[in-house]
Amino acid sequence: MSSVENAATGGTGKFVGQRIERFESIPLLAGRGRYGDDLGVKPGTLHAAVYRSSYAHARIKSIDVSQAEKMPGVRAVLTPDDVRAWSRPFINGVKMPMQMWATAMDKVRYVGEPIAVVIAEDRYLAEDAFDGIKVEFEALPPVSSIEGAMSGQSAILHEEVGTNVLHEREFNYGDPQARFQECAHSLEMTVEYPRNSCTPIECGVVIAEYLPGDDGYEVCSNFMGPFSMHAVMSLALNVPGNRLRHRSAPDSGGSFGVKQAVFTSVVLMCLASRKAGGAPVKWVEDRLEHLSAATAANGRVATIKAAFDSDGRIRALDLDQIDDVGAYLRAPEPATFYRMHGILTGAYRIDDLHVCNRVVVTNKMPSGLVRGFGGPQVYFALERMMQRIAQHLDMDPLDVYRRNFIQPEAFPYKAAAGALLDSGDYPKAMAAAIDEGGLEELLRRRDEARARGRLYGIGYAAIVEPSISNMGYITIALTPEQRAKAGPKNGGIAAATINIDLLGSVTVVIASSPAGQGHVTVCAQVVADVFGLQPKDINVNVDFDTDKDAWSVAAGNYSSRFAGAVAGTVHLAATRLRGKLADIAAHQFKCLSEEIVFEGGKVWREGHQDKAVPFARLASSAHWAPAELPDGMSPGMRVTEFWTPESLGAPTEDDRINTSAAYGFAFDICAVELDRKTGSVRIDRYVTAHDAGKILNPAMADGQIRGAFAQGLGAALLEEFRYGDDGGFQSGTFADYLLPTSYEVPDPVIVHLETPSPFTPLGAKGLGEGNNMSTPVCIANAVADALSPLGGTPEIRLPLTPNRVLALIGFDDPAPSSDVQIQKPAKKTGKGHALTASGSTQIPATPEKVFDVLMDPQALAQVIPGCRELQQIGQNQYRADVTISIGMIKARYEATISLSNIDRPNSLHLQGTGVSSLGGATGGGDIVLQANEQGTLMKYQYEAEVQGKVAAVGGRMLEGAARMVLGQLFEQLGKQASGQGVVGGSDSVWRRILRFLRISK
């Protein structure tokens, strides 16, 4: 029995603040969830597959889809010409001529960029039709780093802009230059934050339908907001906002901000439906698409300078921040900078601040919302500096925090760049973390470990967590003159509707799309308290529909706005409707409205509980007997409430902005031990103290903290999107983009402090993103402290993989064992993911027989794995049609193969190149045959490079696939040369599997 059902029914208890179990959990655990891919579709719905670029940077010279259009089951192929005819480029947040369309136009600018969409009767037929699409590319030099983008020698991604620096603004608050001259101490450090993401279990889903009658579109997707992007989608589709209906799936398998990026796919699938004559089109993003082409957190290089006194009091900061947003400045960027702009000084009393922000484009997927959005980048620089200041002054870091914290009596506190911090007691929260987290014991452990020569460290981090974004913060990217011309932007409007039906049942409708946070349960708690009901009696509707529901620009599930804004607005709506019910009851009981009591599912006049009436009877009376209502009262029992925080104004002329309505606080302590031999980082204990105002449901609050902590830990130790020098994506599976599992994630010690916000209806603040901001830098500070006995100031770069930690520790690489074969690395030409291998295999045939097979086209075709056809096009030159499967990727290559340096029957050199719809490949190798008693010892050595979607599966899977392909080749070669022929069978299959697992040779 749930805690809700156990709750007292006498009506004396309040549900807000209780650990009530989630109503959502049972249907999800029972398999009754309704995710995007579970929803029914109309008869005749088609399925889409997106043909994506295998080049990081290339000019599109021609596109031919005629063969694909003729393939079985294919209904249509959407091309850039269609996109140009029916849509417009997406608008961006700054004034510049850069254009981003739903597909690439003249150029591709990142691996994974959409080029065409195949619409077919099922997804399999659609993907098969990729082989019928022919695109001629002219490769261009890639830009793969911030440094490269800033270089005057690099290629320009957007020629119409003329530079790879798409945005630059400088800000000055107070007189930081004077403070740097006055202060006794200053420090400067440069830090990097990598491109990474949060990876929801469920990827993007879009079901789109073109309505030819009024040129409108209907869409169901798992886009989560902000619904300011609805205007972006409508403008891109060239339709008014009321001609784009968007419905959200009831359940979502996580978002973490990432599903904001689904908006581009919404536009693309709407156009695909139009191309298919208005048939509904469904697209489900696969994992490789998601990792390679959805979105990423901005990579950042930040140089931070601090001026401070000898007692550790910080007087000024200087921040030079350069962000890598990928190939396009995609809406809402450059918001990563400006969401945090008002609180760049964090939890500290720092009045003087200088900031320089620059955005560069590179040949990588565009960036966007990722949990923490801007916070991890800001606090990685700021909190690393806090530790460096303590180290420089030989002070306890905790004393540096105490010297600089905003004091409780100062709230509401106006930060240098404009944030109005609502409430808090930062010293008390830190003290609670120290006491309840057992810091004294951890310090003893550190002393004992260091006495034995072990590397043990303790790190700290203090962060201010913003929630309920000011929709005007992005306009700080514009100059005051540009803002004046465009008009003011501000606010963070939330909407909620409460309805009571004919039987007195209560339904709540919210303009938010939950992704596991427990919206249904918390809204039920809030409304139950207002009406004196049980939460289980409240129905909460989260099927958000832009055609039917009340919503505004800030609607959606992002930026930790649910507790403060959405639940708060639900409370306001319920309170207003209760006021109407109180007036009805007062009219019936002949008393004042203020005397009416709602409790325990009943309503009565204060002091007359014996005459109580059931809530349902009173609430339904407006439907059944409107003539009995008080004079002048409308009969409807439905209230829609809109709310926006009064504290959220437009930016001022001097570029100050209150970027959010509420600001929580977190103080973390992390103790780690480093393994000198392996470089692994073991978290001994993690303590996180949170002040998020009024906690609406402590159990769900703890769940949000644990989830953010796990993702923050992943960012600290494992997660990074890797690209080659050629811009090729190399993290397309979870074999190479590593995520923490339950084994790697310890259970943190969670401490709560509540200082309610005066600016939100329930006093609540957000807390779902805090540990994404605090945990990466807290772990980094702990690792830096663990390394401190070694001397110096280590440059900490995330993720802290074992190899990076070993490099920081320093070690002598031992000599290899005698049975280890050393391979020279593949020569990197900058064209793709490099592979290399060498080895030998025994073949039961003479060298002459083996050589005959290699030189015979028909026999060679039988040997090459996946070879469908082999044609001789010249002396020792062949054209081949080869299909190779690697994980979830099946690539069909048009290959050319040449043999040279032929020394029969001793050796030869083999060279090949291949082109497929999923990328290219090139490689070569030497084969040497030596006769022995068992037949022939074949020695081989090869080097190869692959690019595009095949390369994106990552090194581990590619190397495993290469081993399997080689195993198949040599097995078939041995059979062909020994006269056995090429024969399959279970024994052969099992041997291949065993070979792949390295169990058999």
Coordinates of C-alpha atoms in Angstrom, one line a residue, residues 338-343 372-373 375 379 419-423 426 463-471 473 491-494 554 556-568 643-648 657-666 690-696 704 755-770 773:
Y338 CA 23.6 34.1 -21.0
R339 CA 21.5 31.8 -18.9
M340 CA 24.3 32.1 -16.3
H341 CA 25.2 35.7 -17.1
G342 CA 23.6 37.3 -14.0
I343 CA 25.3 35.0 -11.6
G372 CA 22.8 22.3 -16.2
F373 CA 22.8 24.4 -19.4
G375 CA 26.3 26.0 -15.3
Y379 CA 31.5 26.7 -12.2
A419 CA 20.9 38.5 -10.8
L420 CA 18.5 39.1 -7.8
L421 CA 19.3 36.2 -5.5
D422 CA 16.1 35.6 -3.6
S423 CA 17.1 33.8 -0.4
Y426 CA 25.1 29.7 2.4
I463 CA 27.2 26.7 -6.7
V464 CA 24.1 28.9 -7.1
E465 CA 21.5 27.0 -9.1
P466 CA 19.1 29.2 -11.2
S467 CA 15.5 28.2 -11.9
I468 CA 12.6 29.7 -13.9
S469 CA 14.5 31.4 -16.6
N470 CA 13.9 35.0 -17.7
M471 CA 12.9 34.6 -21.3
Y473 CA 18.1 36.8 -20.9
G491 CA 9.3 37.1 -18.0
G492 CA 8.8 33.4 -17.5
I493 CA 5.1 32.8 -17.9
A494 CA 3.6 29.6 -16.5
A554 CA 8.0 29.9 -21.5
G556 CA 7.7 23.4 -21.4
N557 CA 9.9 21.3 -19.1
Y558 CA 13.4 22.8 -18.8
S559 CA 15.5 25.1 -16.7
S560 CA 14.2 23.6 -13.4
R561 CA 11.0 25.5 -13.6
F562 CA 8.5 22.9 -12.5
A563 CA 8.6 23.3 -8.7
G564 CA 8.8 27.1 -8.6
A565 CA 6.7 28.1 -11.6
V566 CA 4.4 25.2 -12.8
A567 CA 3.5 23.8 -9.4
G568 CA 3.2 27.3 -8.0
W643 CA 1.8 33.7 -13.7
T644 CA 5.1 35.3 -14.3
P645 CA 7.6 36.4 -11.7
E646 CA 7.6 40.1 -11.0
S647 CA 11.3 40.1 -10.5
L648 CA 12.0 39.2 -14.1
I657 CA 19.8 41.1 -16.2
N658 CA 18.1 39.0 -13.5
T659 CA 18.4 35.8 -15.5
S660 CA 16.2 33.7 -13.3
A661 CA 13.4 34.1 -10.8
A662 CA 14.8 31.8 -8.1
Y663 CA 18.3 30.7 -7.0
G664 CA 19.0 27.6 -5.0
F665 CA 22.3 26.7 -3.5
A666 CA 24.4 23.5 -3.3
H690 CA 21.0 21.6 -1.1
D691 CA 18.8 24.6 -0.3
A692 CA 16.0 24.6 -2.9
G693 CA 13.5 26.6 -0.9
K694 CA 10.3 24.8 0.1
I695 CA 10.7 21.1 -0.8
L696 CA 7.4 19.8 -2.3
Q704 CA 16.5 14.5 -8.9
T755 CA 14.9 28.9 2.9
P756 CA 11.7 29.6 1.0
S757 CA 11.8 31.9 -2.0
P758 CA 9.8 35.1 -1.5
F759 CA 9.4 35.3 -5.3
T760 CA 7.5 32.0 -6.1
P761 CA 4.0 31.1 -5.0
L762 CA 5.0 28.1 -2.9
G763 CA 8.4 29.3 -1.9
A764 CA 10.0 26.5 -4.0
K765 CA 13.1 26.6 -6.2
G766 CA 14.5 24.2 -8.7
L767 CA 17.0 21.6 -7.8
G768 CA 17.2 19.1 -10.7
E769 CA 20.3 20.5 -12.3
G770 CA 22.5 21.5 -9.3
M773 CA 26.9 21.9 -12.2

